[in-house]
PDB file of C-alpha atoms in Angstrom:
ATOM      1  CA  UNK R   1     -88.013 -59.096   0.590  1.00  0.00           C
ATOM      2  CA  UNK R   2     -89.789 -57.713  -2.553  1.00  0.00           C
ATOM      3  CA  UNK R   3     -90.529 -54.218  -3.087  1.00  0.00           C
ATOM      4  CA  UNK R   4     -92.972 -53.025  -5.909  1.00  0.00           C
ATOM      5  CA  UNK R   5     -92.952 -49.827  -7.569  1.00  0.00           C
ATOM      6  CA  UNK R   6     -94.308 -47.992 -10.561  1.00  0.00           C
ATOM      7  CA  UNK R   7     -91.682 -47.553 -13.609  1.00  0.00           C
ATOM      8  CA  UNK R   8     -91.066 -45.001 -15.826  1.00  0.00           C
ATOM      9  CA  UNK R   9     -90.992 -47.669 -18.534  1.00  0.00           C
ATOM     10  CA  UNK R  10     -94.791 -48.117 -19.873  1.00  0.00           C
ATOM     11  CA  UNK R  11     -96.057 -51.467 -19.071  1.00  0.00           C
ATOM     12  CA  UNK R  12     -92.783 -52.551 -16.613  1.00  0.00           C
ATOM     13  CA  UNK R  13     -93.082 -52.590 -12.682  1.00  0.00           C
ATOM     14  CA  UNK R  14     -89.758 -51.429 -10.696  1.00  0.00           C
ATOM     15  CA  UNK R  15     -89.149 -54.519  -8.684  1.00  0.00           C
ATOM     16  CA  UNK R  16     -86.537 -53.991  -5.918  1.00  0.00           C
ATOM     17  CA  UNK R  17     -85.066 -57.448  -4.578  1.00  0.00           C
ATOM     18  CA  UNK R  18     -83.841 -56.808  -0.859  1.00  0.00           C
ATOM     19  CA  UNK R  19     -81.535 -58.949   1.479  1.00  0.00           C
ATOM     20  CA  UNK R  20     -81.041 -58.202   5.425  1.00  0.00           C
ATOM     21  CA  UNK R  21     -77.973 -56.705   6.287  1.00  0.00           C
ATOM     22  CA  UNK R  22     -77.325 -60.018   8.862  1.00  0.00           C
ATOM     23  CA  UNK R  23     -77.016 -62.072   5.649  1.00  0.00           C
ATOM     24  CA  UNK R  24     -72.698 -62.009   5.385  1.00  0.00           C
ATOM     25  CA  UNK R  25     -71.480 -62.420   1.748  1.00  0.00           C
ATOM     26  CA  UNK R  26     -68.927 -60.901  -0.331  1.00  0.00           C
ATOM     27  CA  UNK R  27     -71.253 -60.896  -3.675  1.00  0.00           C
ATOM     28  CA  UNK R  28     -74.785 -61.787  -4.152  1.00  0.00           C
ATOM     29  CA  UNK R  29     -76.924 -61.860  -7.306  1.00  0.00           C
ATOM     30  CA  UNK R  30     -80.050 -62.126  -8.462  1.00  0.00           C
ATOM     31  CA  UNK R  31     -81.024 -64.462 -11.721  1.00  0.00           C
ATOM     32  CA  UNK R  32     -84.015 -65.690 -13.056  1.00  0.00           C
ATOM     33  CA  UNK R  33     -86.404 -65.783 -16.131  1.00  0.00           C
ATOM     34  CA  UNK R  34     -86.229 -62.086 -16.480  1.00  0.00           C
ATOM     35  CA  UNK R  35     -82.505 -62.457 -17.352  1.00  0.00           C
ATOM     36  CA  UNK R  36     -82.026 -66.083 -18.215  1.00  0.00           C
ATOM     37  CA  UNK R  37     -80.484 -67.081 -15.646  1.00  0.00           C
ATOM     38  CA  UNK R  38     -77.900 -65.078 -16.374  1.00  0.00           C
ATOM     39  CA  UNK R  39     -75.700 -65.594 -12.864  1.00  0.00           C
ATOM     40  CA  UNK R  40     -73.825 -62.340 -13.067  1.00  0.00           C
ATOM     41  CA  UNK R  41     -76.515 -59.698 -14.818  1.00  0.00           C
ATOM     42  CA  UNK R  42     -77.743 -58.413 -11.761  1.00  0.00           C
ATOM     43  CA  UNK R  43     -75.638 -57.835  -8.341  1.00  0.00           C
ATOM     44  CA  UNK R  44     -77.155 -56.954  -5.402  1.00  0.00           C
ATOM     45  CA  UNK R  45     -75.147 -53.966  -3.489  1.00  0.00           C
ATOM     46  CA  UNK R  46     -74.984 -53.429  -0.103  1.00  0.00           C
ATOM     47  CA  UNK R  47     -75.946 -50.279   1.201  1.00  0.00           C
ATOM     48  CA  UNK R  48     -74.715 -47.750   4.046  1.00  0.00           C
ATOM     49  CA  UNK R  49     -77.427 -49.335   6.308  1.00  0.00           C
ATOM     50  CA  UNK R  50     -75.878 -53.214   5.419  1.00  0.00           C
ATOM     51  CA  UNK R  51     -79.127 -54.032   3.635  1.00  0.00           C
ATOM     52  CA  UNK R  52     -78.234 -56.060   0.183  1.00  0.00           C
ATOM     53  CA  UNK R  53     -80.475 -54.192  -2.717  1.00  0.00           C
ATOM     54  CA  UNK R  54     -81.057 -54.378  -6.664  1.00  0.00           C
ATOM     55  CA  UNK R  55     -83.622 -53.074  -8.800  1.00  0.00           C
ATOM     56  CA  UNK R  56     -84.934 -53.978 -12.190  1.00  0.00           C
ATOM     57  CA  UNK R  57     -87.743 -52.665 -14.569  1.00  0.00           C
ATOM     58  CA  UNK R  58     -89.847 -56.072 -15.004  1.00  0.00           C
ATOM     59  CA  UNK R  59     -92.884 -56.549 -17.650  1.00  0.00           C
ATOM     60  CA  UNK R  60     -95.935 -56.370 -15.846  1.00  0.00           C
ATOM     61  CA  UNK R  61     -98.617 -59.647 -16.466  1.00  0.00           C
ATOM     62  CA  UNK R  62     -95.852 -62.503 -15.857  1.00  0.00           C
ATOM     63  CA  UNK R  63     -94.632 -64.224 -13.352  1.00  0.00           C
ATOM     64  CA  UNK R  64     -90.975 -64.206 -13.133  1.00  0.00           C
ATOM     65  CA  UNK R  65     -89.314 -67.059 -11.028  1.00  0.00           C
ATOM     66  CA  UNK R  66     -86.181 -66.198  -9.441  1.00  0.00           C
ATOM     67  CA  UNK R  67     -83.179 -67.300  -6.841  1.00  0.00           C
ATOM     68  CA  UNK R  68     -80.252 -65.683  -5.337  1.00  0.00           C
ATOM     69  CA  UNK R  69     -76.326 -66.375  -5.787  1.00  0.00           C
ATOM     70  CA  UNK R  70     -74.712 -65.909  -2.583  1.00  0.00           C
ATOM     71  CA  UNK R  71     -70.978 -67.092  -2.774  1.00  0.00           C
ATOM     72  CA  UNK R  72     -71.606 -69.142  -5.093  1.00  0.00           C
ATOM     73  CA  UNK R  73     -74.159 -71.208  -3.605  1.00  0.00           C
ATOM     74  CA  UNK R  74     -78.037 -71.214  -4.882  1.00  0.00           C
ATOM     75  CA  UNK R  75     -80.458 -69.706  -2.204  1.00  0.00           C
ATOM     76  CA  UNK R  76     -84.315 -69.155  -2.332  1.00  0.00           C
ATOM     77  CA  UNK R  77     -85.955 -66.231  -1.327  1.00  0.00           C
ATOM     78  CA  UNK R  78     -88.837 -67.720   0.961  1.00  0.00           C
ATOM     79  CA  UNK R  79     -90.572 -64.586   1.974  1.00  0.00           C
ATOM     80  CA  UNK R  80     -91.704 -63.882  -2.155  1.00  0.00           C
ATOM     81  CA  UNK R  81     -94.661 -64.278  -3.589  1.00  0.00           C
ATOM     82  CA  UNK R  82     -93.980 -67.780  -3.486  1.00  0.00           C
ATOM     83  CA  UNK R  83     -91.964 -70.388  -4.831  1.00  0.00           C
ATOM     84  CA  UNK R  84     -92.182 -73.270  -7.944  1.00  0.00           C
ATOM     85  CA  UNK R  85     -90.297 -76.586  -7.949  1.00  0.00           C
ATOM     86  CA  UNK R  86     -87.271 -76.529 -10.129  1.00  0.00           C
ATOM     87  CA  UNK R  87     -85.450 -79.489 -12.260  1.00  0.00           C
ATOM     88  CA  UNK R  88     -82.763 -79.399  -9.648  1.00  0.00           C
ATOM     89  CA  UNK R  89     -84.896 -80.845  -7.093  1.00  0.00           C
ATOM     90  CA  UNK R  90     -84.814 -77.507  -4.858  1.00  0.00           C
ATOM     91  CA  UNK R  91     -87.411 -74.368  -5.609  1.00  0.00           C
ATOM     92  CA  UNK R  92     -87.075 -71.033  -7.532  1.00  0.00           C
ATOM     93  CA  UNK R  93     -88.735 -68.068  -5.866  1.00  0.00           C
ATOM     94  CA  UNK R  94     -91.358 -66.194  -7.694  1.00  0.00           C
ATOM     95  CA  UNK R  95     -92.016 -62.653  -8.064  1.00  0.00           C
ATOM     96  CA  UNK R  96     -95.916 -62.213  -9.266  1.00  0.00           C
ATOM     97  CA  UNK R  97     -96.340 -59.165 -11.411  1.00  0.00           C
ATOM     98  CA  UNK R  98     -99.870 -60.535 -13.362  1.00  0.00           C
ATOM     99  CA  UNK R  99    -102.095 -58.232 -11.067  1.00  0.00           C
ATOM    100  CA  UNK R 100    -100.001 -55.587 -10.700  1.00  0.00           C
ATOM    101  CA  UNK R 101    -101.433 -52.450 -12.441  1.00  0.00           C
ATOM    102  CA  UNK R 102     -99.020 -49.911 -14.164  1.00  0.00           C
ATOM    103  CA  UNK R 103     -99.587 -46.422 -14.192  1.00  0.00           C
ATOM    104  CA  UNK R 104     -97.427 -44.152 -16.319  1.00  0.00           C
ATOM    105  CA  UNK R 105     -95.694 -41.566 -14.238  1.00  0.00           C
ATOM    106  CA  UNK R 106     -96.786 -39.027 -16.665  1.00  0.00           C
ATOM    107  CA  UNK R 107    -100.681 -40.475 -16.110  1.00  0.00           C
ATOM    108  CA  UNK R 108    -101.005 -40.057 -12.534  1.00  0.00           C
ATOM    109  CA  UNK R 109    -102.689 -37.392 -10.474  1.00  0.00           C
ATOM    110  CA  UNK R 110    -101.411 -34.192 -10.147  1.00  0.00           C
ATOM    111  CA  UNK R 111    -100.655 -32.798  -6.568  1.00  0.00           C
ATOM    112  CA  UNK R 112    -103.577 -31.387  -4.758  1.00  0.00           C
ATOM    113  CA  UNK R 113    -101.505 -28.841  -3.024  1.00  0.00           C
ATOM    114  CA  UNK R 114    -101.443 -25.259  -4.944  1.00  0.00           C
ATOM    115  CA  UNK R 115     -98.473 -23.404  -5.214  1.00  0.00           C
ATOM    116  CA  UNK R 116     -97.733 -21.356  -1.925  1.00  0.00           C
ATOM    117  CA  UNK R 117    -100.084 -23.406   0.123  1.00  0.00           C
ATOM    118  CA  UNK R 118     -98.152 -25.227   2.417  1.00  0.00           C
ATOM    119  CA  UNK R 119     -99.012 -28.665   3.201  1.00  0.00           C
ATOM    120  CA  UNK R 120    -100.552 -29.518   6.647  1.00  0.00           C
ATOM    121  CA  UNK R 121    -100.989 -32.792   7.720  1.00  0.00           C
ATOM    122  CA  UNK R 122    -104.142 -33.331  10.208  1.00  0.00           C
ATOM    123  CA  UNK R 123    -103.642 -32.181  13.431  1.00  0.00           C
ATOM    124  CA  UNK R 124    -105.584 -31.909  17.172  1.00  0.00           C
ATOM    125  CA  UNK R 125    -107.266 -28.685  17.535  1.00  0.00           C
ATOM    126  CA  UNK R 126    -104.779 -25.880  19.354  1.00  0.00           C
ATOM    127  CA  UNK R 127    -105.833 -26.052  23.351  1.00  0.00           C
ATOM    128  CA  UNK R 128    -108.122 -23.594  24.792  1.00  0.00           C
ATOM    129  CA  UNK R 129    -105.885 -20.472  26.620  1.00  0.00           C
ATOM    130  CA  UNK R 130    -104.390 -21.201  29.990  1.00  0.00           C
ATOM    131  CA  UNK R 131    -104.853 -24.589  29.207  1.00  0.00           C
ATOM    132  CA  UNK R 132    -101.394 -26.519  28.684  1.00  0.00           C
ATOM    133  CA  UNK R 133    -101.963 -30.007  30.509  1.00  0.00           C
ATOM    134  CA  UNK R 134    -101.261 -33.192  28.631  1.00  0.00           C
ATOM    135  CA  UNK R 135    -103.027 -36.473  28.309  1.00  0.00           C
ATOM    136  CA  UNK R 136    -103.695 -37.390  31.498  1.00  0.00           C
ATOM    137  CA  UNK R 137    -103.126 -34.326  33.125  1.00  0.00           C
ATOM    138  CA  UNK R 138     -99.613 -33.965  33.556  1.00  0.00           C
ATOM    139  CA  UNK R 139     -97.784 -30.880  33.571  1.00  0.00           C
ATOM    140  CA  UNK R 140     -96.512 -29.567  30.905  1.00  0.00           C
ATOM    141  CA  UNK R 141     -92.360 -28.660  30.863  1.00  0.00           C
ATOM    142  CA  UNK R 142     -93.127 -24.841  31.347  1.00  0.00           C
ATOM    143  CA  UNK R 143     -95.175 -25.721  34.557  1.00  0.00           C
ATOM    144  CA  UNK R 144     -92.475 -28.528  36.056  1.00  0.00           C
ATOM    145  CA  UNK R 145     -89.936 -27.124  38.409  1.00  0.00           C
ATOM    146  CA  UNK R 146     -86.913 -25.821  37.713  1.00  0.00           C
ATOM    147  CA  UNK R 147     -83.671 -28.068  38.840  1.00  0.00           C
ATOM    148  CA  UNK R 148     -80.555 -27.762  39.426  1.00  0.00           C
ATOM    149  CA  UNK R 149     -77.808 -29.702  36.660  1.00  0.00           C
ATOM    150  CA  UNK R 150     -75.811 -32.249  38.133  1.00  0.00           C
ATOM    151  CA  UNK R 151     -72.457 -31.630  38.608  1.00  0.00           C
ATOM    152  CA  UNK R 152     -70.223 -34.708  38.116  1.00  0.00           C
ATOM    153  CA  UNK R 153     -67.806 -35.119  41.140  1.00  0.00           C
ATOM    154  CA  UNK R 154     -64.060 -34.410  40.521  1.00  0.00           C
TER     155      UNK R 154
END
C-alpha cells in the first residue's frame, strides 16, 4: 500500500511505501527510478504493529516505477497505482505523483480554532430533563437494576 502526504520539501510529495505485517521477511527494500535501482538505499522497517514501512520525499509531476526486495527475491506491489512491463519479462509497480498537488507546509491554512476556544466536534443536542432513554427506548444504566456481582465458587 501507498500512502501520500505533503512534504516539507517544496515541490516533493512524502510517499510512504507500506507492507502487511503477514508478509514474513528478514529485510525488505524498496528500489526504483527514484533511486536507481539502487537495491539497498531504502529499507523498509517493521514496526511495533508488524506492518513493514519506508518513507521518501519524491518530486511531484513523475511517475516513479518501483518493486520490492524481499530476501532477495524481486516482488511487485500490485495494489499501486499500477504497474509497467519491465525488460525482465515481469512488471515494476508505479507510484503516480503527476496530479498530485503540493502545498508548502508554510502555505496552508491556518487553524480556525482561536486560542482558548476549545475544539468541539458536532454533536446531538443535550436531551430534554427527565429524559434519559436511548435509541429505541431502552433504559439507560442509571435506570437498570442494580445486581448482585458474581461470586466465583471456591
Amino acid at each position: 500500500m501507498i500512502h501520500k502526504n505533503p512534504s516539507s520539501r517544496p515541490g516533493h510529495i512524502r510517499v510512504t511505501f507500506e507492507l502487511p505485517s503477514c508478509v514474513w521477511a528478514d529485510r525488505i527494500y524498496v528500489a526504483g527510478t527514484f533511486n536507481d535501482w539502487n537495491e539497498r538505499a531504502i529499507p523498509l522497517v517493521q514496526a511495533r504493529d508488524g506492518v513493514w514501512r519506508a518513507t521518501v520525499d519524491l518530486p511531484a509531476g513523475q511517475r516513479h516505477e518501483f518493486r520490492y526486495l524481499i530476501d532477495g527475491r524481486w516482488q511487485t506491489d500490485y495494489h499501486a497505482d499500477g504497474f509497467t512491463d519491465n525488460i525482465y519479462g515481469s512488471h515494476n509497480s508505479m507510484v503516480d505523483l503527476e496530479n498530485v498537488r503540493t502545498v508548502a507546509i508554510a502555505e496552508r491554512q491556518p487553524s480556525k480554532v482561536t486560542d482558548g476556544q476549545p475544539h468541539l466536534g458536532p454533536h446531538l443536542p443535550y436531551p430534554k430533563e427527565g429524559v434519559v432513554r436511548g435509541i429505541n427506548g431502552e433504559r439507560a444504566p442509571a435506570e437498570l437494576p442494580r445486581m448482585r456481582p458474581r461470586v466465583a465458587a471456591a
